[in-house]
Coordinates of C-alpha atoms in Angstrom, one line a residue:
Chain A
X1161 CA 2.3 -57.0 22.4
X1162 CA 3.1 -55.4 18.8
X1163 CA 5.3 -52.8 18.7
X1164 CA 4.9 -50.3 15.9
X1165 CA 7.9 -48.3 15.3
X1166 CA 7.1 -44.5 14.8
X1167 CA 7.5 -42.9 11.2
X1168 CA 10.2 -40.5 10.9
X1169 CA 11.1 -38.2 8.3
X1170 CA 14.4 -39.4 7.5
X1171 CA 12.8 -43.5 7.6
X1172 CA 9.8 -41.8 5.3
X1173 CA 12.8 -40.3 2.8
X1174 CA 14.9 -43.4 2.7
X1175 CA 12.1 -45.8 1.9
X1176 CA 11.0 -43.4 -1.4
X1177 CA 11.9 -42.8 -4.5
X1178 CA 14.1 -39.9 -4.4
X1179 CA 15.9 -39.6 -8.1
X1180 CA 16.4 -35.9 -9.2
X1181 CA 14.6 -34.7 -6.1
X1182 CA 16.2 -31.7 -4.4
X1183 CA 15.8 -29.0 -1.9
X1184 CA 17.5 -25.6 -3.4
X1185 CA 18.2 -22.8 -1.3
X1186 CA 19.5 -19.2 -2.5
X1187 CA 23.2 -20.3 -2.5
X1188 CA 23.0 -24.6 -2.8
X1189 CA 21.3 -27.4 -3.3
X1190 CA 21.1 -31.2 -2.1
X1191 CA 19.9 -33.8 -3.3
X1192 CA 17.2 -35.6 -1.1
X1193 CA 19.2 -38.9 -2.2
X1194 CA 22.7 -37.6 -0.1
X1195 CA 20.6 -36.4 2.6
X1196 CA 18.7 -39.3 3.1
X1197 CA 22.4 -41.3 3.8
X1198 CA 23.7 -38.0 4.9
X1199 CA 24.8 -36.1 7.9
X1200 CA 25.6 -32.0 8.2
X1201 CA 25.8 -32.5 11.6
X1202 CA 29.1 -31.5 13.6
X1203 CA 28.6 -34.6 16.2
X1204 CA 27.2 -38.1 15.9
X1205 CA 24.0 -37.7 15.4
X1206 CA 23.5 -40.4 18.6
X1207 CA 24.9 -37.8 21.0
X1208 CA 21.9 -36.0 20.6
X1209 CA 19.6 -39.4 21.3
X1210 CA 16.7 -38.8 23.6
X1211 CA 17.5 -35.0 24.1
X1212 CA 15.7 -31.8 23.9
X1213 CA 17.3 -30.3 20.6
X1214 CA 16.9 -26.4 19.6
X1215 CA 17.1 -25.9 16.0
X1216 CA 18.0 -22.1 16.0
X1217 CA 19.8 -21.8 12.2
X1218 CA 20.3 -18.6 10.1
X1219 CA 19.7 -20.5 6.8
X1220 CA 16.3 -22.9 6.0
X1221 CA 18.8 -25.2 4.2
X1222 CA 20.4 -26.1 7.4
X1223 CA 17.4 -26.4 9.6
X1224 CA 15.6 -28.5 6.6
X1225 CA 18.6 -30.5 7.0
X1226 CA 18.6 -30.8 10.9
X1227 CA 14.8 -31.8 10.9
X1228 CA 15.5 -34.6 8.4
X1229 CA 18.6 -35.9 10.2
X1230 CA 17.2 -35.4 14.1
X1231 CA 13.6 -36.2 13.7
X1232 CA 13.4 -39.8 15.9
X1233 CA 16.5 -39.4 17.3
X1234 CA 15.9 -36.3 19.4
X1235 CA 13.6 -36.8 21.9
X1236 CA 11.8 -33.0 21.3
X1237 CA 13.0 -30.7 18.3
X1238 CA 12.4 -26.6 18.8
X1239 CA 12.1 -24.9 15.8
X1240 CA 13.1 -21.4 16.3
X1241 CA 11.6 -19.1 13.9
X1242 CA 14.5 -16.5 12.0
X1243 CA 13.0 -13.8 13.9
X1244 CA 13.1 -15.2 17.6
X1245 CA 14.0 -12.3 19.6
X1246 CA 18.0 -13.2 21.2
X1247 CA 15.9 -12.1 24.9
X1248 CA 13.1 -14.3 24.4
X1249 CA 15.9 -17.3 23.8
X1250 CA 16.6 -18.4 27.7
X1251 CA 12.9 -18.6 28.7
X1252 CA 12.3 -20.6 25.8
X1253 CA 15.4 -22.7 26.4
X1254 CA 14.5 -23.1 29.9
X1255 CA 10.5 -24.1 29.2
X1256 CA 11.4 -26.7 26.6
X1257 CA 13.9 -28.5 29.1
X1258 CA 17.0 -27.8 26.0
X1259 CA 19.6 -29.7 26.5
X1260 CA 21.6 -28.6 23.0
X1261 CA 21.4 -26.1 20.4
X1262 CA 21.9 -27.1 17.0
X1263 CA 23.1 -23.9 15.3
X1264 CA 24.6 -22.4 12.2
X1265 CA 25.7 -19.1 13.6
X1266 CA 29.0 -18.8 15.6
X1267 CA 28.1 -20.7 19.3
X1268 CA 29.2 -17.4 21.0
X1269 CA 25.9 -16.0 19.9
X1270 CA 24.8 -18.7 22.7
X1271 CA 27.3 -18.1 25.0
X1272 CA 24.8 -16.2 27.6
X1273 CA 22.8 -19.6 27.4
X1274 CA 25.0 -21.7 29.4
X1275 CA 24.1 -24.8 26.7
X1276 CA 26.6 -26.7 24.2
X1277 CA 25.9 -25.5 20.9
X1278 CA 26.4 -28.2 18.3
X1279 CA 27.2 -27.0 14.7
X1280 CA 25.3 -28.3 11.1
X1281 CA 26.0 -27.5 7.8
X1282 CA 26.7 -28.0 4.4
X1283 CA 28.0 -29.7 2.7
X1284 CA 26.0 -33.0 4.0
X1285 CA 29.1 -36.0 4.4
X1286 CA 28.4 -40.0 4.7
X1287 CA 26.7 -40.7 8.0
X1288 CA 29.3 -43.7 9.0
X1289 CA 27.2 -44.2 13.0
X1290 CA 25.2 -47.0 13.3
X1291 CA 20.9 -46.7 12.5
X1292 CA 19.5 -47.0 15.7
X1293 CA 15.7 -47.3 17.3
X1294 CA 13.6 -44.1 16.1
X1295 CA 11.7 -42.5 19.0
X1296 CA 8.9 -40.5 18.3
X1297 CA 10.4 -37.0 18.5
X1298 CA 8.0 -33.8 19.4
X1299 CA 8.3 -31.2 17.3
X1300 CA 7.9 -27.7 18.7
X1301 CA 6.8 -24.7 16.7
X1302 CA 6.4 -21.0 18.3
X1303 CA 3.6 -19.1 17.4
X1304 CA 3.8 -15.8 15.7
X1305 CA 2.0 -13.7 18.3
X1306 CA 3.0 -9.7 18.0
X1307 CA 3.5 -9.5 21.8
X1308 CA 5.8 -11.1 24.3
X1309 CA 7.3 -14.4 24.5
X1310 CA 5.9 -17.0 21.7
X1311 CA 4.0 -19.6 23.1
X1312 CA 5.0 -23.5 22.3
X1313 CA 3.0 -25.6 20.7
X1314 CA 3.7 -29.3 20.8
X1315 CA 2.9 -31.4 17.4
X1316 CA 4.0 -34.4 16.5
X1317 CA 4.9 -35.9 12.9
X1318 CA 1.7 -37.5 12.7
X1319 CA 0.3 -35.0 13.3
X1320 CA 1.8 -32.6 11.5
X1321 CA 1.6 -35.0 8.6
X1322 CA -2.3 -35.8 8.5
X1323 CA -3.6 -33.7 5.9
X1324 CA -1.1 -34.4 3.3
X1325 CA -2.7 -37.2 1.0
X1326 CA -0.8 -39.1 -1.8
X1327 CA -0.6 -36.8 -4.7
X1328 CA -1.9 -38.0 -8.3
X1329 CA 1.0 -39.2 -10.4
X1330 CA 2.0 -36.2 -12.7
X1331 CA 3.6 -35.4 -16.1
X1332 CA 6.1 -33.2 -15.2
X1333 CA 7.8 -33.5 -11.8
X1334 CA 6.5 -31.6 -8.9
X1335 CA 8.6 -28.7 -7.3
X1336 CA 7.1 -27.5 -4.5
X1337 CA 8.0 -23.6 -3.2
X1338 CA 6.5 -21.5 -0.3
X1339 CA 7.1 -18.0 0.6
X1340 CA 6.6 -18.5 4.0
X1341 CA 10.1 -19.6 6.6
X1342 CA 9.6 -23.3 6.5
X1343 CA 10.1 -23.3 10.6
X1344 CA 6.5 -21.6 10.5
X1345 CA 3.2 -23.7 10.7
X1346 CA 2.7 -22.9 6.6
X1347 CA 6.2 -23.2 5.8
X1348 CA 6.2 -26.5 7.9
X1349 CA 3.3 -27.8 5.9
X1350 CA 5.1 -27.2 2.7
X1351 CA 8.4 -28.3 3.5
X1352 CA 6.7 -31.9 4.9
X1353 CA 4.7 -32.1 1.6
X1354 CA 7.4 -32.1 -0.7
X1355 CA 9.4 -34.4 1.1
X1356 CA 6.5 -36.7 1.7
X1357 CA 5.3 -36.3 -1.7
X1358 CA 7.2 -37.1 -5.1
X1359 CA 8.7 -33.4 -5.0
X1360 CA 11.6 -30.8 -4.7
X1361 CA 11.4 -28.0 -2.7
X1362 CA 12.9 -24.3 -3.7
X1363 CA 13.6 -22.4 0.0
X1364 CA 13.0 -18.7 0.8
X1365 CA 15.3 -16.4 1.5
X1366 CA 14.8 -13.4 3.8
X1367 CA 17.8 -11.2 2.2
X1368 CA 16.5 -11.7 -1.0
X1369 CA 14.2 -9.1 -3.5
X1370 CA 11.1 -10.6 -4.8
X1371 CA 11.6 -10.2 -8.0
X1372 CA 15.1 -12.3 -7.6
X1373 CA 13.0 -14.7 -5.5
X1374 CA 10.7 -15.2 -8.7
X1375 CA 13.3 -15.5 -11.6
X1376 CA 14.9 -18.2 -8.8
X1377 CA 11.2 -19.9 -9.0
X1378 CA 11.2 -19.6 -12.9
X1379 CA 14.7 -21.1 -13.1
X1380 CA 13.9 -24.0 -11.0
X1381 CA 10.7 -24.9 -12.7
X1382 CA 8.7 -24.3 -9.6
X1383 CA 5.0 -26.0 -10.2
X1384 CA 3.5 -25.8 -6.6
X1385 CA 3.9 -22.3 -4.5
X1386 CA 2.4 -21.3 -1.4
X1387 CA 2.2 -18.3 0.5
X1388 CA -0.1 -15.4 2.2
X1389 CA -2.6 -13.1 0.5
X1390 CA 0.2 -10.5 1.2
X1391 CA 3.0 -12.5 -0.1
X1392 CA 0.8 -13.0 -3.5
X1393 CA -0.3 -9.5 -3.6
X1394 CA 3.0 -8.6 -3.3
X1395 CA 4.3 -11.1 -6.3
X1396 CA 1.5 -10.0 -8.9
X1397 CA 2.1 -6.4 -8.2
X1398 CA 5.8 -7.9 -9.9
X1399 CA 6.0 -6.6 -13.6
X1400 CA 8.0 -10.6 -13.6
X1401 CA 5.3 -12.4 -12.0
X1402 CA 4.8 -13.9 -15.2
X1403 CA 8.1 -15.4 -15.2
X1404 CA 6.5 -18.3 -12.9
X1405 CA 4.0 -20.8 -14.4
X1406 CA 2.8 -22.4 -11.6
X1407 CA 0.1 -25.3 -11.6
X1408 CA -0.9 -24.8 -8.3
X1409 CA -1.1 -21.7 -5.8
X1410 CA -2.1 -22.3 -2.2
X1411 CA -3.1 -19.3 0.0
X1412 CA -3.3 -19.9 4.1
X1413 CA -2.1 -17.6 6.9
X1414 CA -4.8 -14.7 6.1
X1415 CA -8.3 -14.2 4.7
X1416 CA -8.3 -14.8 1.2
X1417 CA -10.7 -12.2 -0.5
X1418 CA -12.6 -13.1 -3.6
X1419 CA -9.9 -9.9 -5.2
X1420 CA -7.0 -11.7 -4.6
X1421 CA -8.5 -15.1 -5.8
X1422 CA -9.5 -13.2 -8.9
X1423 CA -6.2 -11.5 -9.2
X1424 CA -4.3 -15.0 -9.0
X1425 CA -6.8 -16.2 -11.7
X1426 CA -6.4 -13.7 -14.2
X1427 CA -2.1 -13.5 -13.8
X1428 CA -2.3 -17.1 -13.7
X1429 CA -5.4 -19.0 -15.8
X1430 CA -3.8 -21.7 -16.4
X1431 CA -2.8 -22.3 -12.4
X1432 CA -5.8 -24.3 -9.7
X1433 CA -5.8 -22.0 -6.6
X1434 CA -6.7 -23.4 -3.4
X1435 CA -7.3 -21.5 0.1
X1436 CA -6.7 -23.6 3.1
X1437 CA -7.5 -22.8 6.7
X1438 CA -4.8 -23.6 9.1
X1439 CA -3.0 -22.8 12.1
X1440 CA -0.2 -23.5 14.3
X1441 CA -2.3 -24.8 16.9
X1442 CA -5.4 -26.5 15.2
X1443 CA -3.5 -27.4 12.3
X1444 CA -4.3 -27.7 8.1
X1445 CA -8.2 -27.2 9.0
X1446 CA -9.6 -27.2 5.3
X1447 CA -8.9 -26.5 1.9
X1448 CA -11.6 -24.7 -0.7
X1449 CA -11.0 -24.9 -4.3
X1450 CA -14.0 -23.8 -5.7
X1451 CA -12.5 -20.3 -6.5
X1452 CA -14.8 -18.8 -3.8
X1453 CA -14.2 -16.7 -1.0
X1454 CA -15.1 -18.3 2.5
X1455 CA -16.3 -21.9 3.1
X1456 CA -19.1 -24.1 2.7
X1457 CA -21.3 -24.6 5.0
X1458 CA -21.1 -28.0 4.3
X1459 CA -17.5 -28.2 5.9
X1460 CA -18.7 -27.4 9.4
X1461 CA -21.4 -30.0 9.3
X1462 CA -20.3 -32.8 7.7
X1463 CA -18.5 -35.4 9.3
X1464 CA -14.5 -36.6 8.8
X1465 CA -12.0 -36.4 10.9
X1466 CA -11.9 -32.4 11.7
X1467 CA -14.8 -31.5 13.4
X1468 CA -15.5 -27.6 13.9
X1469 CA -17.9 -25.3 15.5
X1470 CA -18.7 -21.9 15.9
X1471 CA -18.9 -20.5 19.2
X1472 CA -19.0 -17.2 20.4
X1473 CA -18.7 -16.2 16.8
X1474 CA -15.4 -17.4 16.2
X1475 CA -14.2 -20.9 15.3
X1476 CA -13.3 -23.8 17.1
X1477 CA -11.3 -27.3 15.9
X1478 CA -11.1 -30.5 16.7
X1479 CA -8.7 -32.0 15.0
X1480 CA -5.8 -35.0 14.7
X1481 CA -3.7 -32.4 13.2
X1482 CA -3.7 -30.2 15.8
X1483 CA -0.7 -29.9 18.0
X1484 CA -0.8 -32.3 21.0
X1485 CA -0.5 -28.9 23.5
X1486 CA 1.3 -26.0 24.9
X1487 CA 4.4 -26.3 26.2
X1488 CA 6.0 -24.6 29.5
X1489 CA 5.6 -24.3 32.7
X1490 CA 2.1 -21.8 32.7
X1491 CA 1.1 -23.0 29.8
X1492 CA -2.4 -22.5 29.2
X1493 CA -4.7 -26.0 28.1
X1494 CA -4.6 -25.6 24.2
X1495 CA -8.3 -26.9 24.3
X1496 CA -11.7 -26.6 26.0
X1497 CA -13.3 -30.0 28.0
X1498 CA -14.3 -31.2 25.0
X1499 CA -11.2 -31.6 23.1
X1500 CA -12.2 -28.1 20.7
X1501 CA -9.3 -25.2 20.0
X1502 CA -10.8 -21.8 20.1
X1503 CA -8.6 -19.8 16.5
X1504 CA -9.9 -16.6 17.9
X1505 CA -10.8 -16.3 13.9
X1506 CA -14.3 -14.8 14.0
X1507 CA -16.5 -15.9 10.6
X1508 CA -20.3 -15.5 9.4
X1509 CA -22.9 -17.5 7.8
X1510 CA -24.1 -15.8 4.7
X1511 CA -26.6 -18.0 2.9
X1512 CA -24.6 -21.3 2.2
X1513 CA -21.4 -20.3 3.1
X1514 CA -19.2 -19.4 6.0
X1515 CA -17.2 -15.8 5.7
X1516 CA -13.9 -15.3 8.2
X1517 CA -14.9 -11.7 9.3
X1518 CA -11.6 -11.1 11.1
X1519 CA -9.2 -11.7 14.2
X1520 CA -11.6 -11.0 17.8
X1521 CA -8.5 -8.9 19.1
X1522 CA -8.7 -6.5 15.9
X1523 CA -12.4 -5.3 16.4
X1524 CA -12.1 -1.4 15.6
X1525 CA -15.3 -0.4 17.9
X1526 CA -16.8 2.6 16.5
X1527 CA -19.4 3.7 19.5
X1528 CA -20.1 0.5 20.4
X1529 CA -20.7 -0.9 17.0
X1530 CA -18.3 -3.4 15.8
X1531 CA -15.9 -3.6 12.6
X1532 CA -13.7 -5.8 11.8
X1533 CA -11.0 -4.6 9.6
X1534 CA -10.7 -7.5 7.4
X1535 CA -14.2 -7.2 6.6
X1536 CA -13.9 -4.0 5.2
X1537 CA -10.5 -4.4 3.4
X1538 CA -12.0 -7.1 1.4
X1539 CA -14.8 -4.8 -0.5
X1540 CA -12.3 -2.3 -0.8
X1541 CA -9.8 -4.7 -2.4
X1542 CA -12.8 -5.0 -4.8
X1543 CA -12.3 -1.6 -6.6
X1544 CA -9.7 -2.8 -9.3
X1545 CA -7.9 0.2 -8.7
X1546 CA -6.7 -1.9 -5.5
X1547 CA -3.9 -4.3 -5.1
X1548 CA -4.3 -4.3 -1.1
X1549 CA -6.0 -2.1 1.9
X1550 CA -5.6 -1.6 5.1
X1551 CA -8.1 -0.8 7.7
X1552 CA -7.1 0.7 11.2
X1553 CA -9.1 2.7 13.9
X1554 CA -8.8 6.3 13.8
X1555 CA -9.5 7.4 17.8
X1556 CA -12.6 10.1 17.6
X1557 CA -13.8 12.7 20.3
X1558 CA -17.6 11.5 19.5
X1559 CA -17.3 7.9 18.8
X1560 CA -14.6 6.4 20.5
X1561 CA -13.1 5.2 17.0
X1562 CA -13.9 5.8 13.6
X1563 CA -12.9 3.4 10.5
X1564 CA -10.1 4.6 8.2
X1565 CA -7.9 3.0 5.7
X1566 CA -4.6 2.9 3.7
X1567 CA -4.5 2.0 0.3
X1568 CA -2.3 0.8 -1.8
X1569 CA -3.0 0.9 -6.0
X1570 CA -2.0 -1.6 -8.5
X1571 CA -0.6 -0.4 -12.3
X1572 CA -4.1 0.2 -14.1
X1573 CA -4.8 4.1 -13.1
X1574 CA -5.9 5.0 -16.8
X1575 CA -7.0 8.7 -14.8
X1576 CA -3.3 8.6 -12.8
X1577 CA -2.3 11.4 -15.1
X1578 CA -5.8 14.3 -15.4
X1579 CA -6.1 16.6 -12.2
X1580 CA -8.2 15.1 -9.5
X1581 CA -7.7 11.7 -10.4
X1582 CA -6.8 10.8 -6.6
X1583 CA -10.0 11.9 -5.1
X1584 CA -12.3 10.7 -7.8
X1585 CA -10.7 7.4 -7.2
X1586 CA -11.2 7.9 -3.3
X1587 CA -14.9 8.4 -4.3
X1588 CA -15.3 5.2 -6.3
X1589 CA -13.5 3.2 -3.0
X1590 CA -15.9 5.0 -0.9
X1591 CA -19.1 4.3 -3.0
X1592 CA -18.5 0.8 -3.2
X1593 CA -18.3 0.6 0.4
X1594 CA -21.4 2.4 1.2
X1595 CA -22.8 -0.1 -1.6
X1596 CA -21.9 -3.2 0.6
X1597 CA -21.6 -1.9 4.1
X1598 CA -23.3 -0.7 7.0
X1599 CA -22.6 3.3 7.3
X1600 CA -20.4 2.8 10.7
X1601 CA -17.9 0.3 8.4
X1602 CA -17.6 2.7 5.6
X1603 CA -13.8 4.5 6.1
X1604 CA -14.1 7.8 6.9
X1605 CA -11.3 8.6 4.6
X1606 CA -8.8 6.8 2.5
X1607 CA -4.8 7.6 2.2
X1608 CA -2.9 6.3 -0.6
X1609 CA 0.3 5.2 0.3
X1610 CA 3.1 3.5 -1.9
X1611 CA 3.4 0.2 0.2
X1612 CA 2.1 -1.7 3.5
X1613 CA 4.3 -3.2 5.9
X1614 CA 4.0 -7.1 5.5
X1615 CA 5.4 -8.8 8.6
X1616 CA 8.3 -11.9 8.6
X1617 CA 5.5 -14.4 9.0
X1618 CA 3.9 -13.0 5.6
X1619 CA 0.9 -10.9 6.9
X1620 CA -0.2 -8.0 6.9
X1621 CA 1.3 -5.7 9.6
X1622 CA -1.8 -4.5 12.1
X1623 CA -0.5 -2.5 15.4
X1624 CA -3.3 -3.3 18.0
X1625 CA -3.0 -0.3 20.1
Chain B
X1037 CA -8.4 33.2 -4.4
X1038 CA -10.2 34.4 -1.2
X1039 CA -9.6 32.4 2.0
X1040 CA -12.6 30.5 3.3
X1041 CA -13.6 31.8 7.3
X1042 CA -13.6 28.7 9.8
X1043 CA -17.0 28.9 9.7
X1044 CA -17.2 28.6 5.7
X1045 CA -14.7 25.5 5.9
X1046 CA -17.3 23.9 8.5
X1047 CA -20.4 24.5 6.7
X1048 CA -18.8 23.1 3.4
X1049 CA -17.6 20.2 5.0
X1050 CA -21.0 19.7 6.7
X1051 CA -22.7 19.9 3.3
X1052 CA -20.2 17.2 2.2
X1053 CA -21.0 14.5 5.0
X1054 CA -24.7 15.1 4.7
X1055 CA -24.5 14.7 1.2
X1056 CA -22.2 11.3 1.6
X1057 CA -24.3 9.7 4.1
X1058 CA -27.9 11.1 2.3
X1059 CA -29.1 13.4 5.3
X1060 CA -31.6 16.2 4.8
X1061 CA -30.0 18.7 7.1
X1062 CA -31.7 21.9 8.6
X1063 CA -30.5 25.3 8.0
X1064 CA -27.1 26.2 9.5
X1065 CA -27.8 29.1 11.8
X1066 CA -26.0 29.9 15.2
X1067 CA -29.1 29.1 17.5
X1068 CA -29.7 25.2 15.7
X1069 CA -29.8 23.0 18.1
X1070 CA -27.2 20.3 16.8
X1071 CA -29.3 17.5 18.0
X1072 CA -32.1 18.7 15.6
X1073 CA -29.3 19.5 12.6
X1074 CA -30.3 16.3 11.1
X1075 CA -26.5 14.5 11.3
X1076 CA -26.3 11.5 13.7
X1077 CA -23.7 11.0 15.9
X1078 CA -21.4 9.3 13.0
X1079 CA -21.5 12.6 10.8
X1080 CA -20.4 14.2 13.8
X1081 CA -17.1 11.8 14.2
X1082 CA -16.7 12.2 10.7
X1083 CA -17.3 15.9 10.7
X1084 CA -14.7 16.2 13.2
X1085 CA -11.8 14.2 12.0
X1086 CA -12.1 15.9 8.3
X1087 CA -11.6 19.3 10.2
X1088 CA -8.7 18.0 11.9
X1089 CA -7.2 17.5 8.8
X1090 CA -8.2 20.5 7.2
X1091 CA -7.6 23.0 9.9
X1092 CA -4.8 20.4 11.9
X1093 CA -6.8 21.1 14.8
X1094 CA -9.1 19.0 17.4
X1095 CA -10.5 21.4 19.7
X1096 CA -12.2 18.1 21.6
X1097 CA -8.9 16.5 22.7
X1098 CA -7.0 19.6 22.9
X1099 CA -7.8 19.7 26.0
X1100 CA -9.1 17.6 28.5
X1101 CA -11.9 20.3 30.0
X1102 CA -14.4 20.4 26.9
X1103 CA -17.9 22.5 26.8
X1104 CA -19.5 19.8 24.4
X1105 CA -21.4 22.2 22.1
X1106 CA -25.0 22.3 21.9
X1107 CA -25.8 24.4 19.3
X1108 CA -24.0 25.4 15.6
X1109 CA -23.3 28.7 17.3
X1110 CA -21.3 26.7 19.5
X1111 CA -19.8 24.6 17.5
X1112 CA -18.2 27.4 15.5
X1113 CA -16.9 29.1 18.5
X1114 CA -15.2 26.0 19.3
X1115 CA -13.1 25.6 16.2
X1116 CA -12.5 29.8 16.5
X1117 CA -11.3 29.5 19.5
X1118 CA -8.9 26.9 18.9
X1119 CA -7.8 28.5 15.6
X1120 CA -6.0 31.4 17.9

């Protein structure tokens, strides 16, 4: 019988070209070609062989590094997210079986955990072990849910790896940079595409402001960047956005209105932007780089390897590139009998195209009509008064809720300075959403406010009380 | 400048809403029936959460033991009432 060995990262890394590829972070940056020989690990790698691994790091460089070095040799890899809440550590260690925690930080942050913590950093040194048979490791991302403990979601490299297609051969070389944490689904996508791909890779960093995070962009000759709508809004409301030249932008993680697609287009003309569906359980769904808002219709009916159907009004996946399932002990089945995942994102058929409408949690129910907030947000992010909305449920005596919103402005207020200017600019908003929506979707009233709370995972902050 | 009455602040802001969401409204006199004033049940939620932030008052979850109103005589009373 043939026996195929499985892929790994670090097998994928040392069988490329890697000359002048590199993966900068805020304070360093390594070359992929000492990494791929390379160790920043404390232990032999080996003593880690066949075990359940968590990867819980301060900085991206050192879990980037981790990945590359652990990826076939552990037997699962847990990617903890920066955020992780410490009390949501020991169910999480306990669920995924850990038998080590590969860690950054000083191990008495662990101490309560009862497992050996084994340290990785920089710099990277010679790896003097042996090579030895590559297993095929699982790799274990935690969602971003708002409430209780994340749930664990089971990929594998293949997986994780099935939407990223050999890239055309380019003039200048590719750098590849993403807003997101790369131990996030869309981080996770980036990270794998530069290293699979003939690319560097500039890292995020929480601590740092976003207009230092964009001269860092400039200075490394970023070409490729992803992020959220809210992470772009954020970067063209930059006086220095123009500092970057990229030739691609990617939005995923969030809706991305026809505004923000226009925004990106007129700041950047020169860049291609691309939206792409994904999510940590169904994986890259699609990409659409027509420039358009929503999907085409075409998408859902065609054939290929992602099949996807609507439901209940919401969206369902079949997919390789979907993780494999949940993991834990009452973990729920990731998918229905017939193999589908249900994203809970909620989208419309208008003419030839498919519009996402919003998250089914999120419905704002104003006397048993519903709204969805995204839905509205996007005609007011329309006005080009607007750089970003937000729409929230105002509780009413009469109707049970009532639809409001929070606005925040971009630079061009040409009225800012004569008397009145606010509320003739409320009126505008509000006219353009009785234009395009039904009168229970229209916001009852408008706030301006200087900023909106984007969360670590890049979207928009939305209390669901 | 003189200092608009409760009942002036509703009335204005009932004139506002109707005019926003294009409603001919009837004439605003204490025995109208507010079913027959010509706002749906919308205006109303809208009606009431502009004069919460005008007069910073609710008078419908104030308290839990509301007389829904039935006519504009009513209605007034309520916000009067709560204005003390």
């Amino acid at each position: 019988m043939a026996h195929t060995r499985p892929r790994t990262l670090g097998g994928i890394l040392r069988g490329a070209g890697l000359t002048g590829r590199r993966i900068l972070g805020v304070d360093a940056s390594v070359s992929l070609d000492a990494i791929a020989v390379g160790t920043s690990l404390a232990v032999d790698r080996q003593t880690l062989a066949g075990r359940s691994v968590l990867i819980a790091t301060d900085d991206q460089m050192t879990a980037a590094l981790a990945v590359i070095e652990l990826d076939g040799v552990a037997r699962r890899m847990v990617l903890s997210p920066p955020d992780l809440r410490p009390d949501y550590l020991a169910a999480i260690v306990d669920d995924a079986e850990v038998d080590a925690i590969v860690s950054d930080r000083d191990p008495g942050t662990f101490a309560a955990i009862g497992k050996p913590v084994v340290g990785c950093g920089l710099p990277v040194a010679a790896y003097e072990g042996a090579p030895s048979e590559p297993c095929a490791t699982e790799w274990v991302l935690l969602t971003s849910g708002t409430t209780g403990v994340p749930k664990m979601v089971v990929h594998s490299l293949d997986g994780l790896t099935a939407a990223i297609t050999t890239p055309p051969p380019r003039e200048r070389p590719t750098v590849w940079a993403t807003f997101y944490d790369i131990r996030r689904y869309g981080g996770l996508q980036i990270f794998l595409r530069a290293m699979l791909g003939d690319s560097s890779l500039v890292l995020s960093h929480a601590g740092e402001t976003i207009v230092d995070h964009l001269h860092r962009l400039a200075a490394s000759g970023v070409t490729h960047i992803s992020g959220t709508p809210s992470h772009w809004r954020r970067t063209i409301m930059c006086a220095t956005a123009n500092a970057i030249a990229p030739d691609y932008i990617r939005l995923s993680g969030e809706i991305a209105d026809q505004a923000i697609l226009n925004a990106l287009h007129d700041t950047f003309p020169d860049a291609a932007i691309g939206h792409a569906y994904a999510s940590t359980e169904a994986g890259v769904g699609f990409a659409v780089d027509d420039g358009l808002e929503g999907f085409p219709a075409s998408l859902i009916e065609g054939g290929g390897d992602v099949s996807m159907k609507v439901e209940d009004g919401s969206l369902r996946i079949r997919s390789p590139r979907g993780a494999d399932r949940y993991l834990g002990r009452n973990a729920e089945p990731l998918t229905d009998a017939d193999g589908f995942i249900d994203t809970g994102d909620m989208i419309e058929r208008r003419g030839d195209r498919f519009y996402f409408v919003g998250r089914r949690g999120g419905i704002i129910n104003v006397g048993g009509l519903k709204v969805h907030p995204e839905e509205v947000e996007a005609v007011i992010n329309r006005h080009q008064g607007v750089r970003m909305s937000l729409v929230k449920a105002r509780k009413s005596p009469i109707m049970g809720s009532i639809v409001v919103a929070e606005v925040v402005l971009n630079d061009n207020q040409p009225a800012a300075s004569g008397e009145g200017w606010d509320d003739a600019l409320k009126d505008e908003i509000i006219h353009l959403c009785r234009g395009t929506l039904p009168q229970h979707k229209v916001p009852a009233t408008i706030r301006f406010v200087p900023a909106l709370t984007v969360t670590a995972a890049g979207k928009l902050a939305r209390d669901h009380a | 400048m003189v200092k608009m009455t409760t009942r002036e602040k509703i009335v204005s802001q009932i004139e506002t809403i109707a005019k926003q969401q294009e409603k001919q409204i009837a004439a605003l006199d204490d025995n109208l029936v507010l079913t027959d004033s010509g706002l749906d049940s919308l205006c109303f939620a809208l009606l009431v959460a502009n004069l919460e932030d005008k007069l910073g008052y609710d008078p419908f979850t104030a308290s839990d033991d509301v007389n829904f109103p039935v006519t504009f005589g009513d209605f007034v009373r309520l916000y009067e009432d709560g204005a003390h």
